[in-house]
């Protein structure tokens, strides 16, 4: 409903209410003259004359003469305005009852009526005073003063009410006048007041609705969802308030109507007077107007509420559309990044893996987009005003979804076909390499006899038969099947592989012909020339004609094979550095021959600054590192699938090859495809270097995974290092060092990062705080900058902290992996925080004799501190390649919740004490230095305090805090004092006890 229609209908209601109240005729309301009405000097009883004229009665009222003229006029005006216009037009019949009064009262009444009666008079009846003298005076006075009364209506003097009954029926007269008409003046006044109040309240409510409707009509729709929701809530609250008022008004009207109709309800046979009928009719008409008001406003509000709801729905739709479209656009951008089809099986598998991740990532946005399109359809089906805006949005969403899904399917098919392509190429390459290896392995001296020739021919026939069992595609079939996928690089690789296939097949044919000729002659021994196995083509060099020059990386982080005393990461692998230096020089030379755009550009700079020399070193070693990992993958991992090498691989190696190499492929993919590219950008902008490490903080955690597996890899290596397979692979790669030296390369790479970052920080030391800004990618006009407080130095420090934390976590992972015989999952103890060797004394109190049992000689234990407990391990030295290597076998574990700790007194600066709360077990730990002791004490004390606070919060058992002699501790009790005296009297805490007991868990 338009606002104009609401205003028109509500204005009509107001007009009808005024008509019902006869506001034009009766400007007064009962409440305004309530006191005058209650005086009852004139009443409108509801009676009617013979022609239907309304009867106004002036009952006996002694103070009539003293009524102010204004009050008389107001009451007469009000009473004459109550009957309907039709009844009032007939004229009023006035009955003046002065039977107990005097002539003066009759005269005053006639005078006032003649002067102030506002209605149309038809007839006046006067009941004369009953006393004789006053009656005589009345008769004479009427005759004498008739002209003064200025009334043009007849005045009839009556002696008694029986005379009145001759003119007016008894049923139209009240009981005071001898009639039967029921009339209660107070009730009449109350009903009239209530009716008029109801009508005024209705008018006021209608005006409020008009104002509210006009306000809603002029309100502009907000542009934001929050504003629209607030506006909708505000309008709804106002509407509910008005609706409640309308409902309350309706209840009041219904109650008032029932009160007016009460006599007829209680006494069905009684006859209601005209006053009651008119009041009931008035209320019914007013209730009809109230219903019309409710109906009009309800229709208007429904349309307005729908308008706001549709506005809010559209805003929600637009908001969700923007979010979903942004997500789809991002997905399409990520999808568009899959431009290549892969250049190897590993690359394609990585692309498929990334593509699968994209598919999984796209599920939620696609579902949201499709759901939003369905929501848009529902809005359009509900005849939304903005259907023309919603429809293209839905079409766009479905179009984007279809594009993404179709392109995804297309890419998946392409990657699958590309994977098949490279597998075919690899299969052909492997077949060719196997054939070359077979030909090279046929000894010349064995072909001097007929039996040797037959064996060689049979081997060749068997090998050629494998091609028939697993048919290789011919060049034509290959190009027909994969023509659409052949990029320039792929086509060149395919041509090379297929050319090699033809060459190998031709070699086999020539070898067969030569051997058959040799077998046919039988005249003299023939010595066919066979290539030496060591000169055969390398299977790991499929892309270049030269074998990859390898660089044996320096040994890794400290593993369990090094002596335990070497705790610094930088001390590992000293035995390989000379060999590394020699091979690195060869690789650097090969690397420079191959060329790198960034490094060549740096080389052309001539005299490089220290900062750029470090970046140059980082890039060179990064490429060598990647190349070395690639050589391990191609030279050791891939050949494990070669059929002709299966007999060289022991079962334990075949079954555990994933443990031997760990996630080295993941390292290769990360460095070759991601990290190297980001480091290359630092060639021109060294200030980006620290950001590279900070950005890839999470990705570098693959090193933790690698080192966690390293001890298991070493165990497998020690068991299988003498197998022939490793020797063959090492000769093929021309490696000077064994495989495991290279498997420890990622450890040395972390140390290299640490060294380079430290070098950059040292270069910007406080003694040399001013540097040329051009070294950080700036210009000379920027002037010297103090890098001590610069953002670059801060980022370098943060990056160094990341690498050092990673090194420490890797070291902990390697060390923890050396723990054996732990009865449960050690990971349940939480994060490993510290580990160090300690000298440990175990002290046990006998429960019954309370006798201390102390071991004089301490046990040497490797102690591990976890978040939830402490683990003691026995140190065992086992033989290894570079000498004895420590192994740690589990002996005992203690829960931190059950412990207390304290420092010991004088002479015990390297010791602290752990004790169970029951006081029956104590352990005195002596560290290698005071610094280690302080570190452990501080860490354990902090953990105990944190756990104590947690327990207090949960309302469980609380730790008791105590103080020992000398220095403070947690949970110490007086029972420790004897032990403390024993521990502080001499360096050996057992010297003051009489009992001896070994380490309780040894």
mmCIF file with all atom_site columns, C-alpha atoms in Angstrom, residues 419-526:
data_model
loop_
_atom_site.group_PDB
_atom_site.id
_atom_site.type_symbol
_atom_site.label_atom_id
_atom_site.label_alt_id
_atom_site.label_comp_id
_atom_site.label_asym_id
_atom_site.label_entity_id
_atom_site.label_seq_id
_atom_site.pdbx_PDB_ins_code
_atom_site.Cartn_x
_atom_site.Cartn_y
_atom_site.Cartn_z
_atom_site.occupancy
_atom_site.B_iso_or_equiv
_atom_site.pdbx_formal_charge
_atom_site.auth_seq_id
_atom_site.auth_comp_id
_atom_site.auth_asym_id
_atom_site.auth_atom_id
_atom_site.pdbx_PDB_model_num
ATOM 1   C CA . UNK A 1 419 ? 51.978 -38.306 -16.225 1.00 0.00 ? 419 UNK A CA 1
ATOM 2   C CA . UNK A 1 420 ? 51.379 -41.155 -18.625 1.00 0.00 ? 420 UNK A CA 1
ATOM 3   C CA . UNK A 1 421 ? 53.623 -39.431 -21.177 1.00 0.00 ? 421 UNK A CA 1
ATOM 4   C CA . UNK A 1 422 ? 56.551 -39.072 -18.792 1.00 0.00 ? 422 UNK A CA 1
ATOM 5   C CA . UNK A 1 423 ? 56.050 -42.563 -17.420 1.00 0.00 ? 423 UNK A CA 1
ATOM 6   C CA . UNK A 1 424 ? 56.231 -43.852 -20.955 1.00 0.00 ? 424 UNK A CA 1
ATOM 7   C CA . UNK A 1 425 ? 59.387 -41.857 -21.551 1.00 0.00 ? 425 UNK A CA 1
ATOM 8   C CA . UNK A 1 426 ? 60.855 -43.079 -18.265 1.00 0.00 ? 426 UNK A CA 1
ATOM 9   C CA . UNK A 1 427 ? 59.890 -46.644 -19.118 1.00 0.00 ? 427 UNK A CA 1
ATOM 10  C CA . UNK A 1 428 ? 61.610 -46.319 -22.462 1.00 0.00 ? 428 UNK A CA 1
ATOM 11  C CA . UNK A 1 429 ? 64.653 -44.737 -20.813 1.00 0.00 ? 429 UNK A CA 1
ATOM 12  C CA . UNK A 1 430 ? 64.803 -47.450 -18.171 1.00 0.00 ? 430 UNK A CA 1
ATOM 13  C CA . UNK A 1 431 ? 64.480 -50.130 -20.832 1.00 0.00 ? 431 UNK A CA 1
ATOM 14  C CA . UNK A 1 432 ? 67.284 -48.541 -22.820 1.00 0.00 ? 432 UNK A CA 1
ATOM 15  C CA . UNK A 1 433 ? 69.479 -48.221 -19.746 1.00 0.00 ? 433 UNK A CA 1
ATOM 16  C CA . UNK A 1 434 ? 68.764 -51.790 -18.769 1.00 0.00 ? 434 UNK A CA 1
ATOM 17  C CA . UNK A 1 435 ? 69.681 -52.882 -22.281 1.00 0.00 ? 435 UNK A CA 1
ATOM 18  C CA . UNK A 1 436 ? 72.911 -50.942 -22.245 1.00 0.00 ? 436 UNK A CA 1
ATOM 19  C CA . UNK A 1 437 ? 73.739 -52.344 -18.830 1.00 0.00 ? 437 UNK A CA 1
ATOM 20  C CA . UNK A 1 438 ? 73.033 -55.878 -20.140 1.00 0.00 ? 438 UNK A CA 1
ATOM 21  C CA . UNK A 1 439 ? 75.251 -55.412 -23.187 1.00 0.00 ? 439 UNK A CA 1
ATOM 22  C CA . UNK A 1 440 ? 77.987 -53.891 -21.066 1.00 0.00 ? 440 UNK A CA 1
ATOM 23  C CA . UNK A 1 441 ? 77.829 -56.748 -18.575 1.00 0.00 ? 441 UNK A CA 1
ATOM 24  C CA . UNK A 1 442 ? 78.336 -59.470 -21.201 1.00 0.00 ? 442 UNK A CA 1
ATOM 25  C CA . UNK A 1 443 ? 81.948 -60.465 -20.663 1.00 0.00 ? 443 UNK A CA 1
ATOM 26  C CA . UNK A 1 444 ? 84.066 -60.816 -23.826 1.00 0.00 ? 444 UNK A CA 1
ATOM 27  C CA . UNK A 1 445 ? 85.909 -63.914 -22.662 1.00 0.00 ? 445 UNK A CA 1
ATOM 28  C CA . UNK A 1 446 ? 82.652 -65.815 -22.144 1.00 0.00 ? 446 UNK A CA 1
ATOM 29  C CA . UNK A 1 447 ? 81.662 -65.310 -25.786 1.00 0.00 ? 447 UNK A CA 1
ATOM 30  C CA . UNK A 1 448 ? 84.662 -67.286 -27.079 1.00 0.00 ? 448 UNK A CA 1
ATOM 31  C CA . UNK A 1 449 ? 82.745 -70.530 -26.912 1.00 0.00 ? 449 UNK A CA 1
ATOM 32  C CA . UNK A 1 450 ? 79.542 -71.692 -28.475 1.00 0.00 ? 450 UNK A CA 1
ATOM 33  C CA . UNK A 1 451 ? 77.973 -72.078 -25.061 1.00 0.00 ? 451 UNK A CA 1
ATOM 34  C CA . UNK A 1 452 ? 78.914 -68.505 -24.141 1.00 0.00 ? 452 UNK A CA 1
ATOM 35  C CA . UNK A 1 453 ? 77.444 -67.192 -27.399 1.00 0.00 ? 453 UNK A CA 1
ATOM 36  C CA . UNK A 1 454 ? 74.215 -69.112 -26.783 1.00 0.00 ? 454 UNK A CA 1
ATOM 37  C CA . UNK A 1 455 ? 73.951 -67.716 -23.267 1.00 0.00 ? 455 UNK A CA 1
ATOM 38  C CA . UNK A 1 456 ? 74.514 -64.167 -24.540 1.00 0.00 ? 456 UNK A CA 1
ATOM 39  C CA . UNK A 1 457 ? 71.953 -64.621 -27.328 1.00 0.00 ? 457 UNK A CA 1
ATOM 40  C CA . UNK A 1 458 ? 69.485 -66.121 -24.862 1.00 0.00 ? 458 UNK A CA 1
ATOM 41  C CA . UNK A 1 459 ? 69.963 -63.131 -22.473 1.00 0.00 ? 459 UNK A CA 1
ATOM 42  C CA . UNK A 1 460 ? 69.380 -60.730 -25.327 1.00 0.00 ? 460 UNK A CA 1
ATOM 43  C CA . UNK A 1 461 ? 66.274 -62.612 -26.480 1.00 0.00 ? 461 UNK A CA 1
ATOM 44  C CA . UNK A 1 462 ? 64.923 -62.687 -22.933 1.00 0.00 ? 462 UNK A CA 1
ATOM 45  C CA . UNK A 1 463 ? 65.502 -58.980 -22.523 1.00 0.00 ? 463 UNK A CA 1
ATOM 46  C CA . UNK A 1 464 ? 63.910 -58.183 -25.879 1.00 0.00 ? 464 UNK A CA 1
ATOM 47  C CA . UNK A 1 465 ? 61.000 -60.339 -24.794 1.00 0.00 ? 465 UNK A CA 1
ATOM 48  C CA . UNK A 1 466 ? 60.312 -57.954 -21.906 1.00 0.00 ? 466 UNK A CA 1
ATOM 49  C CA . UNK A 1 467 ? 59.503 -55.311 -24.495 1.00 0.00 ? 467 UNK A CA 1
ATOM 50  C CA . UNK A 1 468 ? 56.848 -57.614 -25.933 1.00 0.00 ? 468 UNK A CA 1
ATOM 51  C CA . UNK A 1 469 ? 55.372 -58.380 -22.498 1.00 0.00 ? 469 UNK A CA 1
ATOM 52  C CA . UNK A 1 470 ? 55.167 -54.684 -21.713 1.00 0.00 ? 470 UNK A CA 1
ATOM 53  C CA . UNK A 1 471 ? 54.999 -53.170 -25.206 1.00 0.00 ? 471 UNK A CA 1
ATOM 54  C CA . UNK A 1 472 ? 56.818 -49.912 -25.821 1.00 0.00 ? 472 UNK A CA 1
ATOM 55  C CA . UNK A 1 473 ? 55.097 -47.363 -28.008 1.00 0.00 ? 473 UNK A CA 1
ATOM 56  C CA . UNK A 1 474 ? 56.487 -46.830 -31.450 1.00 0.00 ? 474 UNK A CA 1
ATOM 57  C CA . UNK A 1 475 ? 57.372 -43.245 -32.408 1.00 0.00 ? 475 UNK A CA 1
ATOM 58  C CA . UNK A 1 476 ? 54.223 -42.956 -34.525 1.00 0.00 ? 476 UNK A CA 1
ATOM 59  C CA . UNK A 1 477 ? 51.981 -44.315 -31.770 1.00 0.00 ? 477 UNK A CA 1
ATOM 60  C CA . UNK A 1 478 ? 53.697 -42.072 -29.265 1.00 0.00 ? 478 UNK A CA 1
ATOM 61  C CA . UNK A 1 479 ? 53.168 -38.911 -31.310 1.00 0.00 ? 479 UNK A CA 1
ATOM 62  C CA . UNK A 1 480 ? 49.582 -39.853 -32.135 1.00 0.00 ? 480 UNK A CA 1
ATOM 63  C CA . UNK A 1 481 ? 48.724 -40.305 -28.468 1.00 0.00 ? 481 UNK A CA 1
ATOM 64  C CA . UNK A 1 482 ? 50.615 -37.401 -26.923 1.00 0.00 ? 482 UNK A CA 1
ATOM 65  C CA . UNK A 1 483 ? 50.834 -34.880 -29.742 1.00 0.00 ? 483 UNK A CA 1
ATOM 66  C CA . UNK A 1 484 ? 48.625 -32.313 -27.957 1.00 0.00 ? 484 UNK A CA 1
ATOM 67  C CA . UNK A 1 485 ? 50.834 -32.407 -24.855 1.00 0.00 ? 485 UNK A CA 1
ATOM 68  C CA . UNK A 1 486 ? 54.172 -32.059 -26.577 1.00 0.00 ? 486 UNK A CA 1
ATOM 69  C CA . UNK A 1 487 ? 55.597 -28.680 -25.696 1.00 0.00 ? 487 UNK A CA 1
ATOM 70  C CA . UNK A 1 488 ? 58.961 -27.691 -27.116 1.00 0.00 ? 488 UNK A CA 1
ATOM 71  C CA . UNK A 1 489 ? 60.821 -29.107 -24.108 1.00 0.00 ? 489 UNK A CA 1
ATOM 72  C CA . UNK A 1 490 ? 58.705 -32.232 -23.963 1.00 0.00 ? 490 UNK A CA 1
ATOM 73  C CA . UNK A 1 491 ? 59.062 -32.743 -27.694 1.00 0.00 ? 491 UNK A CA 1
ATOM 74  C CA . UNK A 1 492 ? 62.839 -32.406 -27.491 1.00 0.00 ? 492 UNK A CA 1
ATOM 75  C CA . UNK A 1 493 ? 62.946 -34.862 -24.588 1.00 0.00 ? 493 UNK A CA 1
ATOM 76  C CA . UNK A 1 494 ? 60.661 -37.281 -26.437 1.00 0.00 ? 494 UNK A CA 1
ATOM 77  C CA . UNK A 1 495 ? 62.773 -37.071 -29.584 1.00 0.00 ? 495 UNK A CA 1
ATOM 78  C CA . UNK A 1 496 ? 65.908 -37.731 -27.537 1.00 0.00 ? 496 UNK A CA 1
ATOM 79  C CA . UNK A 1 497 ? 64.360 -40.732 -25.751 1.00 0.00 ? 497 UNK A CA 1
ATOM 80  C CA . UNK A 1 498 ? 62.875 -42.210 -28.913 1.00 0.00 ? 498 UNK A CA 1
ATOM 81  C CA . UNK A 1 499 ? 66.136 -41.653 -30.767 1.00 0.00 ? 499 UNK A CA 1
ATOM 82  C CA . UNK A 1 500 ? 67.897 -43.438 -27.926 1.00 0.00 ? 500 UNK A CA 1
ATOM 83  C CA . UNK A 1 501 ? 65.367 -46.274 -28.183 1.00 0.00 ? 501 UNK A CA 1
ATOM 84  C CA . UNK A 1 502 ? 66.135 -46.653 -31.862 1.00 0.00 ? 502 UNK A CA 1
ATOM 85  C CA . UNK A 1 503 ? 69.870 -46.596 -31.196 1.00 0.00 ? 503 UNK A CA 1
ATOM 86  C CA . UNK A 1 504 ? 69.607 -49.225 -28.471 1.00 0.00 ? 504 UNK A CA 1
ATOM 87  C CA . UNK A 1 505 ? 67.439 -51.455 -30.629 1.00 0.00 ? 505 UNK A CA 1
ATOM 88  C CA . UNK A 1 506 ? 69.951 -51.096 -33.434 1.00 0.00 ? 506 UNK A CA 1
ATOM 89  C CA . UNK A 1 507 ? 72.802 -51.976 -31.050 1.00 0.00 ? 507 UNK A CA 1
ATOM 90  C CA . UNK A 1 508 ? 70.927 -55.087 -29.954 1.00 0.00 ? 508 UNK A CA 1
ATOM 91  C CA . UNK A 1 509 ? 70.342 -56.039 -33.571 1.00 0.00 ? 509 UNK A CA 1
ATOM 92  C CA . UNK A 1 510 ? 74.004 -55.620 -34.405 1.00 0.00 ? 510 UNK A CA 1
ATOM 93  C CA . UNK A 1 511 ? 75.014 -57.574 -31.283 1.00 0.00 ? 511 UNK A CA 1
ATOM 94  C CA . UNK A 1 512 ? 72.657 -60.403 -32.256 1.00 0.00 ? 512 UNK A CA 1
ATOM 95  C CA . UNK A 1 513 ? 74.003 -60.458 -35.818 1.00 0.00 ? 513 UNK A CA 1
ATOM 96  C CA . UNK A 1 514 ? 77.581 -60.417 -34.580 1.00 0.00 ? 514 UNK A CA 1
ATOM 97  C CA . UNK A 1 515 ? 76.978 -63.198 -32.088 1.00 0.00 ? 515 UNK A CA 1
ATOM 98  C CA . UNK A 1 516 ? 75.181 -65.343 -34.657 1.00 0.00 ? 516 UNK A CA 1
ATOM 99  C CA . UNK A 1 517 ? 78.029 -64.873 -37.106 1.00 0.00 ? 517 UNK A CA 1
ATOM 100 C CA . UNK A 1 518 ? 80.433 -65.819 -34.375 1.00 0.00 ? 518 UNK A CA 1
ATOM 101 C CA . UNK A 1 519 ? 78.451 -68.926 -33.601 1.00 0.00 ? 519 UNK A CA 1
ATOM 102 C CA . UNK A 1 520 ? 78.350 -69.904 -37.283 1.00 0.00 ? 520 UNK A CA 1
ATOM 103 C CA . UNK A 1 521 ? 82.084 -69.626 -38.000 1.00 0.00 ? 521 UNK A CA 1
ATOM 104 C CA . UNK A 1 522 ? 83.449 -71.933 -35.318 1.00 0.00 ? 522 UNK A CA 1
ATOM 105 C CA . UNK A 1 523 ? 86.881 -71.630 -37.022 1.00 0.00 ? 523 UNK A CA 1
ATOM 106 C CA . UNK A 1 524 ? 88.650 -69.532 -34.471 1.00 0.00 ? 524 UNK A CA 1
ATOM 107 C CA . UNK A 1 525 ? 87.738 -67.658 -31.373 1.00 0.00 ? 525 UNK A CA 1
ATOM 108 C CA . UNK A 1 526 ? 86.175 -64.320 -32.009 1.00 0.00 ? 526 UNK A CA 1
#
